[in-house]
CSV table of C-alpha atoms in Angstrom, one decimal:
chain,number,residue,atom,x,y,z
A,69,MET,CA,-0.4,0.0,0.1
A,70,PHE,CA,0.9,3.6,0.3
A,71,SER,CA,3.7,4.3,2.7
A,72,SER,CA,3.3,8.5,2.7
A,73,SER,CA,3.1,10.2,6.3
A,74,PRO,CA,0.6,12.9,7.3
A,75,SER,CA,1.6,15.8,6.5
A,76,PHE,CA,-1.0,17.7,9.6
A,77,PRO,CA,-0.5,18.3,13.5
A,78,LYS,CA,-0.3,15.3,16.0
A,79,LEU,CA,-3.3,15.2,18.5
A,80,GLY,CA,-2.9,17.7,20.8
A,81,HIS,CA,-4.7,18.7,24.0
A,82,THR,CA,-6.9,21.3,21.3
A,83,ASN,CA,-7.0,20.2,18.2
A,84,TYR,CA,-8.7,16.4,18.2
A,85,ASN,CA,-11.9,17.5,15.7
A,86,ASN,CA,-9.5,19.0,13.0
A,87,TRP,CA,-6.9,16.1,13.4
A,88,ALA,CA,-9.4,13.3,13.6
A,89,GLY,CA,-10.9,14.8,10.4
A,90,ASP,CA,-7.5,14.8,8.7
A,91,MET,CA,-6.5,11.5,10.4
A,92,GLU,CA,-9.7,9.8,9.0
A,93,ALA,CA,-9.1,11.5,5.7
A,94,TRP,CA,-5.4,9.7,5.7
A,95,PHE,CA,-6.7,6.3,7.2
A,96,ARG,CA,-8.9,6.3,4.1
A,97,SER,CA,-6.0,6.9,1.6
A,98,GLN,CA,-4.2,4.0,3.1
A,99,GLY,CA,-7.1,2.0,3.2
A,100,LEU,CA,-7.2,1.3,6.6
A,101,TRP,CA,-10.1,3.4,8.1
A,102,ARG,CA,-12.6,0.4,8.0
A,103,LEU,CA,-10.1,-1.6,10.1
A,104,VAL,CA,-10.0,1.8,12.3
A,105,SER,CA,-13.9,2.0,12.3
A,106,GLY,CA,-14.5,-1.2,13.4
A,107,SER,CA,-16.5,-1.7,10.0
A,108,SER,CA,-13.7,-4.7,9.2
A,109,PRO,CA,-13.8,-7.1,12.4
A,110,ARG,CA,-10.8,-9.7,12.5
A,111,PRO,CA,-11.6,-12.5,10.3
A,112,VAL,CA,-13.5,-15.4,12.0
A,113,PRO,CA,-11.7,-18.5,11.9
A,114,PRO,CA,-13.6,-22.2,9.7
A,115,LYS,CA,-15.5,-24.1,11.7
A,116,SER,CA,-13.4,-27.0,10.1
A,117,SER,CA,-10.7,-26.0,11.9
A,118,THR,CA,-12.6,-26.1,15.7
A,119,ALA,CA,-13.7,-29.6,14.6
A,120,SER,CA,-9.5,-30.6,13.9
A,121,ARG,CA,-8.6,-29.5,17.1
A,122,GLY,CA,-11.0,-32.2,18.9
A,123,SER,CA,-14.5,-31.3,20.0
A,124,GLN,CA,-14.6,-32.7,23.3
A,125,THR,CA,-17.2,-31.1,25.9
A,126,THR,CA,-16.6,-29.7,29.3
A,127,PRO,CA,-19.9,-29.2,31.7
A,128,GLU,CA,-18.3,-25.2,31.1
A,129,SER,CA,-18.8,-25.2,27.3
A,130,ALA,CA,-21.8,-27.5,27.7
A,131,GLU,CA,-23.3,-25.1,29.5
A,132,THR,CA,-22.5,-21.9,27.5
A,133,SER,CA,-23.4,-23.3,24.6
A,134,SER,CA,-27.3,-24.2,26.0
A,135,THR,CA,-27.4,-21.3,27.5
A,136,SER,CA,-25.7,-18.7,24.6
A,137,SER,CA,-28.7,-17.6,22.0
A,138,VAL,CA,-25.7,-15.7,20.2
A,139,GLN,CA,-24.0,-17.1,17.5
A,140,ALA,CA,-20.4,-16.5,15.9
A,141,PRO,CA,-20.6,-14.7,12.7
A,142,ALA,CA,-20.1,-17.9,10.1
A,143,SER,CA,-16.6,-17.9,8.5
A,144,PRO,CA,-16.5,-17.2,4.7
A,145,TYR,CA,-13.6,-18.6,4.8
A,146,THR,CA,-13.4,-22.5,3.5
A,147,SER,CA,-10.3,-23.6,4.4
A,148,GLN,CA,-7.3,-22.9,7.5
A,149,GLY,CA,-4.6,-21.7,5.0
A,150,GLU,CA,-7.5,-18.6,3.8
A,151,TYR,CA,-8.2,-17.9,7.2
A,152,GLU,CA,-4.3,-17.7,7.8
A,153,ALA,CA,-4.0,-15.2,5.2
A,154,ALA,CA,-7.2,-13.1,5.6
A,155,LEU,CA,-5.9,-13.3,9.9
A,156,ASP,CA,-2.6,-12.2,9.1
A,157,SER,CA,-3.1,-9.3,6.3
A,158,TRP,CA,-6.1,-8.3,9.0
A,159,GLU,CA,-3.3,-8.4,12.0
A,160,THR,CA,-1.1,-6.7,9.3
A,161,LYS,CA,-3.0,-3.4,8.6
A,162,ALA,CA,-4.5,-3.4,12.5
A,163,ASP,CA,-0.4,-3.5,13.2
A,164,ARG,CA,0.2,-0.5,10.8
A,165,ALA,CA,-3.1,1.5,11.7
A,166,ALA,CA,-2.4,1.4,15.7
A,167,GLY,CA,1.0,2.4,14.8
A,168,TRP,CA,0.3,5.2,13.1
A,169,LEU,CA,-2.4,6.4,15.8
A,170,TRP,CA,0.3,6.1,18.4
A,171,LEU,CA,3.0,8.3,16.1
A,172,MET,CA,0.6,11.0,15.2
A,173,LEU,CA,-0.1,11.8,19.1
A,174,GLU,CA,1.7,14.3,20.9
A,175,SER,CA,3.4,12.8,24.0
A,176,ASP,CA,1.5,13.9,26.6
A,177,GLN,CA,-1.9,12.1,24.6
A,178,LYS,CA,-0.2,9.1,24.8
A,179,ILE,CA,-1.0,8.2,28.3
A,180,HIS,CA,-4.8,7.8,27.2
A,181,VAL,CA,-3.7,4.5,24.8
A,182,SER,CA,-0.7,3.4,26.4
A,183,GLY,CA,-2.9,0.1,27.4
A,184,ILE,CA,-4.4,-0.4,24.3
A,185,LYS,CA,-1.4,0.0,21.4
A,186,ASP,CA,-2.5,-3.1,20.3
A,187,ASP,CA,-6.3,-2.3,18.7
A,188,PRO,CA,-6.7,0.1,16.4
A,189,CYS,CA,-10.2,0.3,16.9
A,190,ALA,CA,-10.0,1.0,20.6
A,191,MET,CA,-7.7,3.3,20.3
A,192,TRP,CA,-9.9,6.2,17.9
A,193,LYS,CA,-13.0,5.2,20.6
A,194,ALA,CA,-10.7,5.9,23.7
A,195,LEU,CA,-9.6,9.2,21.8
A,196,GLU,CA,-13.1,10.1,20.9
A,197,ASP,CA,-14.4,9.6,24.4
A,198,ILE,CA,-11.9,11.9,25.8
A,199,PHE,CA,-12.2,14.6,23.5
A,200,ILE,CA,-16.2,14.8,23.0
A,201,GLN,CA,-17.6,14.9,25.7
A,202,ARG,CA,-21.5,14.8,24.9
A,203,LYS,CA,-22.5,16.4,27.9
A,204,PRO,CA,-25.0,19.5,28.5
A,205,GLY,CA,-22.6,22.1,29.3
A,206,ALA,CA,-20.5,21.4,26.6
A,207,ARG,CA,-23.3,21.9,23.9
A,208,PHE,CA,-24.2,24.6,25.4
A,209,ASN,CA,-20.6,26.2,25.3
A,210,ALA,CA,-20.6,25.0,21.3
A,211,TYR,CA,-23.8,26.8,20.8
A,212,ASP,CA,-22.8,30.4,22.7
A,213,ASP,CA,-19.6,30.2,20.9
A,214,LEU,CA,-21.9,29.6,17.6
A,215,PHE,CA,-24.2,32.7,18.2
A,216,SER,CA,-21.1,34.7,19.2
A,217,VAL,CA,-19.5,34.8,15.8
A,218,ARG,CA,-18.9,37.8,14.1
A,219,LYS,CA,-17.4,39.0,10.9
A,220,ARG,CA,-14.7,40.9,11.5
A,221,GLU,CA,-13.1,43.6,9.0
A,222,ASN,CA,-9.8,42.0,8.4
A,223,LYS,CA,-11.5,38.2,7.8
A,224,SER,CA,-13.3,37.4,4.7
A,225,LEU,CA,-16.6,36.2,4.5
A,226,GLN,CA,-15.6,32.6,3.4
A,227,ALA,CA,-13.4,32.6,6.8
A,228,LEU,CA,-16.8,33.2,8.6
A,229,ILE,CA,-18.4,30.6,6.8
A,230,ASN,CA,-15.7,28.3,8.2
A,231,ARG,CA,-15.9,29.4,11.1
A,232,VAL,CA,-19.8,28.7,11.2
A,233,ASP,CA,-19.1,25.1,9.5
A,234,ASP,CA,-16.5,24.4,12.6
A,235,LEU,CA,-18.7,25.1,14.8
A,236,MET,CA,-22.0,23.6,13.6
A,237,GLN,CA,-19.6,20.4,13.6
A,238,GLN,CA,-18.5,20.6,16.6
A,239,ILE,CA,-22.6,20.7,17.9
A,240,ARG,CA,-23.6,17.5,15.4
A,241,ASN,CA,-20.2,15.4,17.6
A,242,LEU,CA,-21.8,16.6,20.5
A,243,ARG,CA,-25.4,15.6,20.5
A,244,PRO,CA,-25.4,12.2,22.9
A,245,LYS,CA,-25.5,8.8,20.7
């Protein structure tokens, strides 16, 4: 794939909204976004691989299998070799994504993801949870910022429109999920 490094500032304590948008676009250009966003989960082994390990039933496994109504997703792989190749590819992409996420953080922000460095999806979610506080006070402040926007004499109309768009995006991000 591509190996160019991102050319935007690292995540600091004040630039999450810009950084997240830039990082998402960069991940998309590298073919890693689906993995980071969680829409491309880890490959599931084929059923034959669990059967070949020996299907001894323990009391614990019998109890959980009979009470569990949630079935694991079916594997699209027909052979163990196919699965292992897909898993290797997925893990390589996950390592690249996690590495880039780590490298694009200022040193004082790395503490937030230091325990989950091997899971890019969890890293992304943890950063989002930290920087986007979906609380009424934060939304009030964002609306207050929006309603107090004024055009300055030395700024262009386009700069005003961009500022309003940025504030509207912040408000959308602060909506409860």
